[in-house]
Short mmCIF file of C-alpha atoms and ligand atoms in Angstrom, two decimals:
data_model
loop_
_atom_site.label_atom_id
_atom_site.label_comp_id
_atom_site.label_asym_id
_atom_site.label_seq_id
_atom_site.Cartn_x
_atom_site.Cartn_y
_atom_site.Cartn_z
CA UNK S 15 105.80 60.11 106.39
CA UNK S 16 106.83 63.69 107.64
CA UNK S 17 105.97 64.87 110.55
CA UNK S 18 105.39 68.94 110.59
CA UNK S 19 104.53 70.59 114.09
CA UNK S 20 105.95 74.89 113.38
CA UNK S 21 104.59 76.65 110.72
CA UNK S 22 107.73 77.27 108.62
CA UNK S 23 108.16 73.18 108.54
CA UNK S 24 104.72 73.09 106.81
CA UNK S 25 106.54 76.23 103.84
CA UNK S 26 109.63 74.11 103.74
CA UNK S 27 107.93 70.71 103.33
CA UNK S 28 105.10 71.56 100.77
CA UNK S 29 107.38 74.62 98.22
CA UNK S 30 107.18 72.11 95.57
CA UNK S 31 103.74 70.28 96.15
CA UNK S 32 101.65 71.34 93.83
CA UNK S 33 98.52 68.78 94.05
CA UNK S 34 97.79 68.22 97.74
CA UNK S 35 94.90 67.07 99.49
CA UNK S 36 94.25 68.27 102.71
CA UNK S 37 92.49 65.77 105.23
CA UNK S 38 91.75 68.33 108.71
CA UNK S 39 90.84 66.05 111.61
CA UNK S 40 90.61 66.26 115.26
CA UNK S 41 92.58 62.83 116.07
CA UNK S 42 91.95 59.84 117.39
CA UNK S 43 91.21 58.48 114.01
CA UNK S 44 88.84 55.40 112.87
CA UNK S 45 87.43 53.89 109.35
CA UNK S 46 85.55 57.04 108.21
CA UNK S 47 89.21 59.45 108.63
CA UNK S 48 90.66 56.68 106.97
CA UNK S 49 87.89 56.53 103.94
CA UNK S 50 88.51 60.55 103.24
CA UNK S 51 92.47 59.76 103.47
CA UNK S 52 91.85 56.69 100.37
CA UNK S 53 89.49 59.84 98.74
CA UNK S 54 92.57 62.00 98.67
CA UNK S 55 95.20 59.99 98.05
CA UNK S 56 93.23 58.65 94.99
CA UNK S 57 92.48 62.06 94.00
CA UNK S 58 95.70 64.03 94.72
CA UNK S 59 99.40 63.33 94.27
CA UNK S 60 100.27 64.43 97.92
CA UNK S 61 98.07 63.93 101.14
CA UNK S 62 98.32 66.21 104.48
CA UNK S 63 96.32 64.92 107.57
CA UNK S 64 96.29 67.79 110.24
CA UNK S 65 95.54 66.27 113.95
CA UNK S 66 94.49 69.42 116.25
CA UNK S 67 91.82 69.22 118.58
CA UNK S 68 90.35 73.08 117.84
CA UNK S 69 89.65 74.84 121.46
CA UNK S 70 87.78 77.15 119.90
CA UNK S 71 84.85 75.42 118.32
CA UNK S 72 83.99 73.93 121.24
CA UNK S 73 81.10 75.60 123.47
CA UNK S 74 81.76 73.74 126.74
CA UNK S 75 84.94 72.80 128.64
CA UNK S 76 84.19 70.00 129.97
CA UNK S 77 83.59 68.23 126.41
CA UNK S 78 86.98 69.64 124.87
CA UNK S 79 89.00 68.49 128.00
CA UNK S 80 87.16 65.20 127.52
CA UNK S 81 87.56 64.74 123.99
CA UNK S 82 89.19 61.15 123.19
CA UNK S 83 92.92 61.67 122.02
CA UNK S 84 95.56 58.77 120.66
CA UNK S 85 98.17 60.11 119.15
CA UNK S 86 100.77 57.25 119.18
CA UNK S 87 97.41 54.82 117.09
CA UNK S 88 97.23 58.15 114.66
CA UNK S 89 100.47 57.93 113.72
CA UNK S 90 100.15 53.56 113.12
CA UNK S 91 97.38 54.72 111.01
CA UNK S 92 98.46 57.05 109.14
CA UNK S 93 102.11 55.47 108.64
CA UNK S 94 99.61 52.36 107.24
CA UNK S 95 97.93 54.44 104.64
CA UNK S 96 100.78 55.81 103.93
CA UNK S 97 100.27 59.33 103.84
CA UNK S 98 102.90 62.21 103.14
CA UNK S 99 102.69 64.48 105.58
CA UNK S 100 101.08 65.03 109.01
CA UNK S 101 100.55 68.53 110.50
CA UNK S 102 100.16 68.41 114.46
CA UNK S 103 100.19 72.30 115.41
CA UNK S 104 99.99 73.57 118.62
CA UNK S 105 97.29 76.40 119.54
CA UNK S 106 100.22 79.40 119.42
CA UNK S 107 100.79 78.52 115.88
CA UNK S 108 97.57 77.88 114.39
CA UNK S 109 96.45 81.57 116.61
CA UNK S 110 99.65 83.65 116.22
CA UNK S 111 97.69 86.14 114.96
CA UNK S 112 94.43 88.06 114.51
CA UNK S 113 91.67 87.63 112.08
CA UNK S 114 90.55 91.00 110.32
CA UNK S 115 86.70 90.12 110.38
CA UNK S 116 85.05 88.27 112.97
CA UNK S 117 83.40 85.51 111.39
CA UNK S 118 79.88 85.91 112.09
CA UNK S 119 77.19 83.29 111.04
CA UNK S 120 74.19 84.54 108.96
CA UNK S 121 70.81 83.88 110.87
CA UNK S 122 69.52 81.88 108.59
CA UNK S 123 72.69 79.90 109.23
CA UNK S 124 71.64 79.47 112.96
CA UNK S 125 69.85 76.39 113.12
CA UNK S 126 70.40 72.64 114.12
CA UNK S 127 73.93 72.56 115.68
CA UNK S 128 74.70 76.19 115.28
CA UNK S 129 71.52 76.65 117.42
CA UNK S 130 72.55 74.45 120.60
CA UNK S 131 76.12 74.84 120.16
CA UNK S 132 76.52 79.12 120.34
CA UNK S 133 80.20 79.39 118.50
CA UNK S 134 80.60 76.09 117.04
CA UNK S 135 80.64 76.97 114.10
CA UNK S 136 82.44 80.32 114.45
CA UNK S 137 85.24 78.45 115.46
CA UNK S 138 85.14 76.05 113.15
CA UNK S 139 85.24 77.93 110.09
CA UNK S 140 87.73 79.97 112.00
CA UNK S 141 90.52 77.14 112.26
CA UNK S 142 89.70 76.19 108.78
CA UNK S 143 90.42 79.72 107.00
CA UNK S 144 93.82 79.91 109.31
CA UNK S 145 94.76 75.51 108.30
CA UNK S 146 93.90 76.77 104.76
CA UNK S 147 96.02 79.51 105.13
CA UNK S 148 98.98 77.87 106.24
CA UNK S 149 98.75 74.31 104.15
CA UNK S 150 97.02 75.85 100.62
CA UNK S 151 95.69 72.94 99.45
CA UNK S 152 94.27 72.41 96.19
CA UNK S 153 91.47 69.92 97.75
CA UNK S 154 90.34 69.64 101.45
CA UNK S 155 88.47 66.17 101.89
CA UNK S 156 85.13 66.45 104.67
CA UNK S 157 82.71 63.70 105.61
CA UNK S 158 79.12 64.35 105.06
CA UNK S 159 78.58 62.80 108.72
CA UNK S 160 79.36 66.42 110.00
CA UNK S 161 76.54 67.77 106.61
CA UNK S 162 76.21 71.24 108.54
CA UNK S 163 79.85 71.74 108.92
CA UNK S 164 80.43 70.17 105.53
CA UNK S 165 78.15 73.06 103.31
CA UNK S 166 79.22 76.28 105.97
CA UNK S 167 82.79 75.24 105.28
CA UNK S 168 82.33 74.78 101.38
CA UNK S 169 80.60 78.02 101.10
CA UNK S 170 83.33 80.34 103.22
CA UNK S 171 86.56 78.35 101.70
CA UNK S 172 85.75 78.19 98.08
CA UNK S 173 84.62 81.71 97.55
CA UNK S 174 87.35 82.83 99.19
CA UNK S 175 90.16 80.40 97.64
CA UNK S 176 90.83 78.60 94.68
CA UNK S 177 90.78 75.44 97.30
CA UNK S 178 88.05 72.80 96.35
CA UNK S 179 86.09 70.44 99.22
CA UNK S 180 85.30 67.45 98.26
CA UNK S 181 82.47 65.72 100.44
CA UNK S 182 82.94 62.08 101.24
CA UNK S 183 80.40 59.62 102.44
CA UNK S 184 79.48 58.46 105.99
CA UNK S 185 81.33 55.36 106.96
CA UNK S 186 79.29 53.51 109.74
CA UNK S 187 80.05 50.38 111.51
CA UNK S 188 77.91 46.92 111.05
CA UNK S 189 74.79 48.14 113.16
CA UNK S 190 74.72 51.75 110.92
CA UNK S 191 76.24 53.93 113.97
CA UNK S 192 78.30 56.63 111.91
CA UNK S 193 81.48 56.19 113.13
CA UNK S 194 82.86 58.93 115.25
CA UNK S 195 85.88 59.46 117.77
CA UNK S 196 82.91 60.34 120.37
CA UNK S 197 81.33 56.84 119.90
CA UNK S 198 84.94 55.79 122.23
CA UNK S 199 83.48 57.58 124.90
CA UNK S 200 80.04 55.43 124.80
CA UNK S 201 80.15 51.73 126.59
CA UNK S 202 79.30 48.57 124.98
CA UNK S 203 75.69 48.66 125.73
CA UNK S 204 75.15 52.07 124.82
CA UNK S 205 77.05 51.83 121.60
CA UNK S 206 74.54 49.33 120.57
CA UNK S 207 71.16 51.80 121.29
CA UNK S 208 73.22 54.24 119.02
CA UNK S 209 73.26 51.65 116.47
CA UNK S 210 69.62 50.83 116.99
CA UNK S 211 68.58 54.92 116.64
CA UNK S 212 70.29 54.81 113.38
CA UNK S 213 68.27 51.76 112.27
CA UNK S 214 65.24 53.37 113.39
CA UNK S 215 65.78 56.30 111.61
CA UNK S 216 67.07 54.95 108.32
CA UNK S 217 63.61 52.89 108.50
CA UNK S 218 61.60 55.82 109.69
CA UNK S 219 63.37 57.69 106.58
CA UNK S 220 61.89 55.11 103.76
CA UNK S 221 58.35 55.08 105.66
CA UNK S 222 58.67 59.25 105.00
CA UNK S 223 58.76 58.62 101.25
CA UNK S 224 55.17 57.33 101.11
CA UNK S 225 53.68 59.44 103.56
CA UNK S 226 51.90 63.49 103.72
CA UNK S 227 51.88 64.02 107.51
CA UNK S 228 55.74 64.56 107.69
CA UNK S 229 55.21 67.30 110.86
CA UNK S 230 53.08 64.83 112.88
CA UNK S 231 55.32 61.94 112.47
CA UNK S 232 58.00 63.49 113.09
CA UNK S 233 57.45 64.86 116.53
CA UNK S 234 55.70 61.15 117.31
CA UNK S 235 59.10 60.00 116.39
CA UNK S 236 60.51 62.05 118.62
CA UNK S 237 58.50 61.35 121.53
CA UNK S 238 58.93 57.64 120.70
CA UNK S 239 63.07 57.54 120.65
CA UNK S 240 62.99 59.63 123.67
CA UNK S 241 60.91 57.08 125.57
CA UNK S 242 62.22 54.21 124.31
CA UNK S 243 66.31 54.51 124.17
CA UNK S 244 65.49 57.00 127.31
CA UNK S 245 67.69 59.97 125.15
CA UNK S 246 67.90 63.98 125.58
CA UNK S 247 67.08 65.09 121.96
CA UNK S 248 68.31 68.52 120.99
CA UNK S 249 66.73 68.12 117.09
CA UNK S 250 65.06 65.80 115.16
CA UNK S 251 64.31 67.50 111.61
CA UNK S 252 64.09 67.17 107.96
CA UNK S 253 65.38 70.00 105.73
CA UNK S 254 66.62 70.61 102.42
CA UNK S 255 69.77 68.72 101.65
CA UNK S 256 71.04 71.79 99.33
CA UNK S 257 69.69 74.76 101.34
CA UNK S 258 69.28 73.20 104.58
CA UNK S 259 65.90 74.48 104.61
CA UNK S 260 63.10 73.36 106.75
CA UNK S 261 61.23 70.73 104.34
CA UNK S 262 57.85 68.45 104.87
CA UNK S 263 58.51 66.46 102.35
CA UNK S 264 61.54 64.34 102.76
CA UNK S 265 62.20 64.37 98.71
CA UNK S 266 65.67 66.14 97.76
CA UNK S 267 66.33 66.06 101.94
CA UNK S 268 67.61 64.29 105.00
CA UNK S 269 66.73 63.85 108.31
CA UNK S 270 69.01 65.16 110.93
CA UNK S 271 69.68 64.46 114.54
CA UNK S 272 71.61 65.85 117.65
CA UNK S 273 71.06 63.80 120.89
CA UNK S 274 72.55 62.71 124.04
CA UNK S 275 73.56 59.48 125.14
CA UNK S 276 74.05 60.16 129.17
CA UNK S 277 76.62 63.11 128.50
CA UNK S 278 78.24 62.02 124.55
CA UNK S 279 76.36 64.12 121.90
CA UNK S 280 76.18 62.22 118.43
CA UNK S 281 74.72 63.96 115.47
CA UNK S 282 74.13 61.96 112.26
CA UNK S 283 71.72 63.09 109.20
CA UNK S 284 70.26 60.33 106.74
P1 AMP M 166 86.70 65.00 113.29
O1 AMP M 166 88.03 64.38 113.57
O2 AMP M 166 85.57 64.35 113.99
O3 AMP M 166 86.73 66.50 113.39
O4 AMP M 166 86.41 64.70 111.75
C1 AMP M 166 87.32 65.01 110.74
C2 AMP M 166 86.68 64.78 109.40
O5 AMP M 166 86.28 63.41 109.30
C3 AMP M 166 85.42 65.62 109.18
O6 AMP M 166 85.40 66.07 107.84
C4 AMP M 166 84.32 64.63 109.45
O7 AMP M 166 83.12 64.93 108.79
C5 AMP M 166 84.93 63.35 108.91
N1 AMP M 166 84.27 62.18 109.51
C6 AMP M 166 84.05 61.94 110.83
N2 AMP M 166 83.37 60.79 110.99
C7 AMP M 166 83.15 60.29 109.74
C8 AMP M 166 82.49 59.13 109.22
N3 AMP M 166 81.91 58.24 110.02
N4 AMP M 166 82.46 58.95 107.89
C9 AMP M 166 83.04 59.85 107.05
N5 AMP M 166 83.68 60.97 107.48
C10 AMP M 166 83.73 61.19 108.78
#
C-alpha cells in the first residue's frame, strides 16, 4: 500500500493506472468505508482511498475541530483490505489554487441539508472537482447514507468528466443506526436511541405505503420523536428519490432526516 501526501506523488504513482476507483473519505473509517472499498476493488483494477477532513464544507468550527480523527486505525484498515494507494493531502495542496466559477447551488437545490447547513454543499462539491482533478479516476464510489451529497455530486462530476459514481448502499450496525464516524462521538446510551429512531422510522416508512394522509402523519411523527427520544429535529420529509422533490406519497421516495442528539447531527434517509 502507497502512501501519497504532495500532489506530484499522486502523477508519479497513478501514470500507468488506467482503471482506478476512487474511494474520497473524511477518515476515521468503519464497516460502511470499508463496504464502498470491497465495491471498488471488485469493480476496478486499482483502488485510491483519500483521507482529508474538508475545512471547507463545514458551516461551523466547532464541529470541524471536533470531528473524530484516527489515522494510525485508517491505515490497519486499509493495509487489511488491501488497497493500492492512499491519498492524505494537506489543505495547501488540495487549495493551491483558484477555482474559475464559484460553485453556486441552484435554489431548487437548497433544501434539506443544503438548507441548515449554508455552504455545505458548496464545499463539498468544491473538494470533489479539485480530488477529481488531481486523482482522475475512472469510478468514484459514494454511500447513499449521505443521498443529498450522493445525486449533487453525480450531477456536477459526470457532466463535467468522463468519471462515473457509483452509489453504494447504507451499511448500518445490528440496531439499523447507519454507521457514521459521528456515531463515535455519541455515548453508549445515546447510540442506542439512534438505533431506536432508525427502527421507528423504517416502521413508520412501511405504515406510509398503506396510508393517504402522508402530511399529517408526518408532522405527528415529528412531534412524537421529538418528545419521546427528547431530539432537536432540523427535517423530517419525504421526497422524490430521483428528483428529490417534495412527495406525499412515499412510492418511488424516501424519507429523510437531520437531527440532533445533544450536539452530534446524524442524517439518514430510508
Ligand atoms: P465520510 O467519511 O463520512 O465523508 O464518508 C465517505 C463516504 O462514505 C461517503 O460517500 C459516504 O456516503 C460513505 N458512507 C458513510 N457512511 C456510510 C455507511 N454507513 N454506509 C455506506 N456508505 C457510507
Amino acid at each position: 500500500m502507497k502512501i501519497l501526501i504532495k500532489n506530484k506523488d499522486i502523477n508519479e504513482a497513478l501514470k500507468n493506472v488506467s482503471d482506478l476507483g476512487f474511494v474520497p473519505t473524511m477518515g476515521c473509517l468503519h464497516k460502511g468505508h470499508e463496504y464502498l472499498i470491497k465495491q471498488s476493488k471488485k469493480k476496478c483494477n486499482q483502488t485510491l482511498v483519500s483521507i482529508f477532513i474538508n475545512p471547507t464544507q463545514f458551516n461551523n468550527k466547532k464541529d470541524y475541530l471536533s470531528y473524530p480523527k484516527n489515522l494510525k486505525k485508517d491505515l490497519n484498515i486499509l493495509k487489511k483490505l488491501k488497497v493500492n494507494y492512499v491519498y492524505i493531502p494537506n489543505k495547501k495542496d488540495i487549495y493551491s489554487f483558484k477555482r474559475k466559477k464559484a460553485i453556486v447551488l441552484k435554489k431548487e437545490n437548497k433544501i434539506l441539508c443544503a438548507k441548515f447547513r449554508k455552504g455545505h454543499f458548496e464545499g463539498v462539491i468544491d473538494v470533489m472537482d479539485r480530488l477529481t482533478n488531481i486523482i482522475k479516476p475512472n469510478k468514484i464510489f459514494m454511500g447513499e447514507k449521505d443521498y443529498q451529497q450522493l445525486l449533487l455530486v453525480k450531477k456536477f462530476i459526470e457532466k463535467k468528466n468522463k468519471t462515473k459514481i457509483i452509489s453504494c448502499k447504507t451499511v448500518r450496525n445490528k440496531n439499523r443506526l447507519a454507521l457514521s464516524s459521528r456515531n463515535q462521538l455519541l455515548n453508549k446510551r445515546d447510540l442506542i436511541k439512534a438505533g431506536k429512531i432508525a427502527k421507528e422510522l423504517f416502521q413508520f416508512k412501511i405504515f406510509l405505503k398503506n396510508s393517504k394522509k402522508t402530511k399529517k402523519l408526518l408532522q405527528k411523527k415529528i412531534e412524537l420523536l421529538k418528545e419521546k427520544f427528547d431530539i432537536k429535529i432540523d427535517y423530517l420529509e419525504i421526497r422524490k428519490k430521483n428528483s428529490l422533490k417534495p412527495s406525499l406519497n412515499i412510492k418511488n421516495s424516501k424519507i429523510f432526516i437531520a437531527y440532533f442528539i445533544n450536539s452530534v447531527r446524524l442524517i439518514d434517509n430510508f
